[in-house]
């Protein structure tokens, strides 16, 4: 819980710090981004009230009912932190340069650099997460489903656009299994990281391992199905 409050404190303090430092444009842009993220989370929760049952039904449509799917939730492959930070920094810097040059044409180089840097940051984040997932034979977002005997990873073809994610989660349908682990020989462990849960799965007989990150925030509609999956896997959240 302390990490949750720390994360929220950083979110709130960053625009205040920028404003106090004289970077009013950066403070406004940062505050607008944080507010936008909160609005998107609220919209997604309002637009997807029955994700627990929906995830189960969609997993069962692919896996069948023998054995029955006991829990399912949308998750993402765990970030490759170093590569993710480098990708964000590299594209953010490039965006700042391009945005600053474009903005200077109309006398708003600082604002252009801020906007360009933000767009570059988001582009770098999406690009690295897709590369990280594809290197593991996965997608940037997957549906993790557990039965009494297996843990299956299904495709969840979600476009990268954030606005689409917020409002159209229910239109996505999985079609194939990307990976399967044997529950009898798989060890599951959870590590909390603020509002995110890092789920580590390791198959002891084959050495196959996959790490996912999922929502544990009270605001997220994915938290309830996430906790259901953890309960099935006998993992304490």
JSON list of C-alpha atoms in Angstrom, two decimals, residues 54-56 58-60 72-75 141-145 152-156 174:
[
{"chain": "A", "resi": 54, "resn": "UNK", "atom": "CA", "xyz": [-16.57, -12.10, -20.56]},
{"chain": "A", "resi": 55, "resn": "UNK", "atom": "CA", "xyz": [-12.97, -13.27, -20.28]},
{"chain": "A", "resi": 56, "resn": "UNK", "atom": "CA", "xyz": [-14.18, -16.70, -19.15]},
{"chain": "A", "resi": 58, "resn": "UNK", "atom": "CA", "xyz": [-14.02, -15.99, -24.63]},
{"chain": "A", "resi": 59, "resn": "UNK", "atom": "CA", "xyz": [-11.38, -18.34, -23.22]},
{"chain": "A", "resi": 60, "resn": "UNK", "atom": "CA", "xyz": [-13.87, -21.22, -23.22]},
{"chain": "A", "resi": 72, "resn": "UNK", "atom": "CA", "xyz": [-9.08, -15.78, -17.19]},
{"chain": "A", "resi": 73, "resn": "UNK", "atom": "CA", "xyz": [-7.75, -12.25, -17.37]},
{"chain": "A", "resi": 74, "resn": "UNK", "atom": "CA", "xyz": [-6.06, -9.93, -19.84]},
{"chain": "A", "resi": 75, "resn": "UNK", "atom": "CA", "xyz": [-2.38, -9.33, -19.00]},
{"chain": "A", "resi": 141, "resn": "UNK", "atom": "CA", "xyz": [-1.61, -8.01, -24.61]},
{"chain": "A", "resi": 142, "resn": "UNK", "atom": "CA", "xyz": [-2.72, -11.62, -24.01]},
{"chain": "A", "resi": 143, "resn": "UNK", "atom": "CA", "xyz": [-5.50, -13.53, -22.30]},
{"chain": "A", "resi": 144, "resn": "UNK", "atom": "CA", "xyz": [-4.17, -15.83, -19.57]},
{"chain": "A", "resi": 145, "resn": "UNK", "atom": "CA", "xyz": [-6.60, -18.67, -18.73]},
{"chain": "A", "resi": 152, "resn": "UNK", "atom": "CA", "xyz": [-2.96, -21.21, -21.46]},
{"chain": "A", "resi": 153, "resn": "UNK", "atom": "CA", "xyz": [-1.91, -17.94, -23.08]},
{"chain": "A", "resi": 154, "resn": "UNK", "atom": "CA", "xyz": [-4.30, -16.80, -25.82]},
{"chain": "A", "resi": 155, "resn": "UNK", "atom": "CA", "xyz": [-3.96, -14.03, -28.36]},
{"chain": "A", "resi": 156, "resn": "UNK", "atom": "CA", "xyz": [-5.71, -10.73, -27.63]},
{"chain": "A", "resi": 174, "resn": "UNK", "atom": "CA", "xyz": [-9.13, -14.53, -29.04]}
]
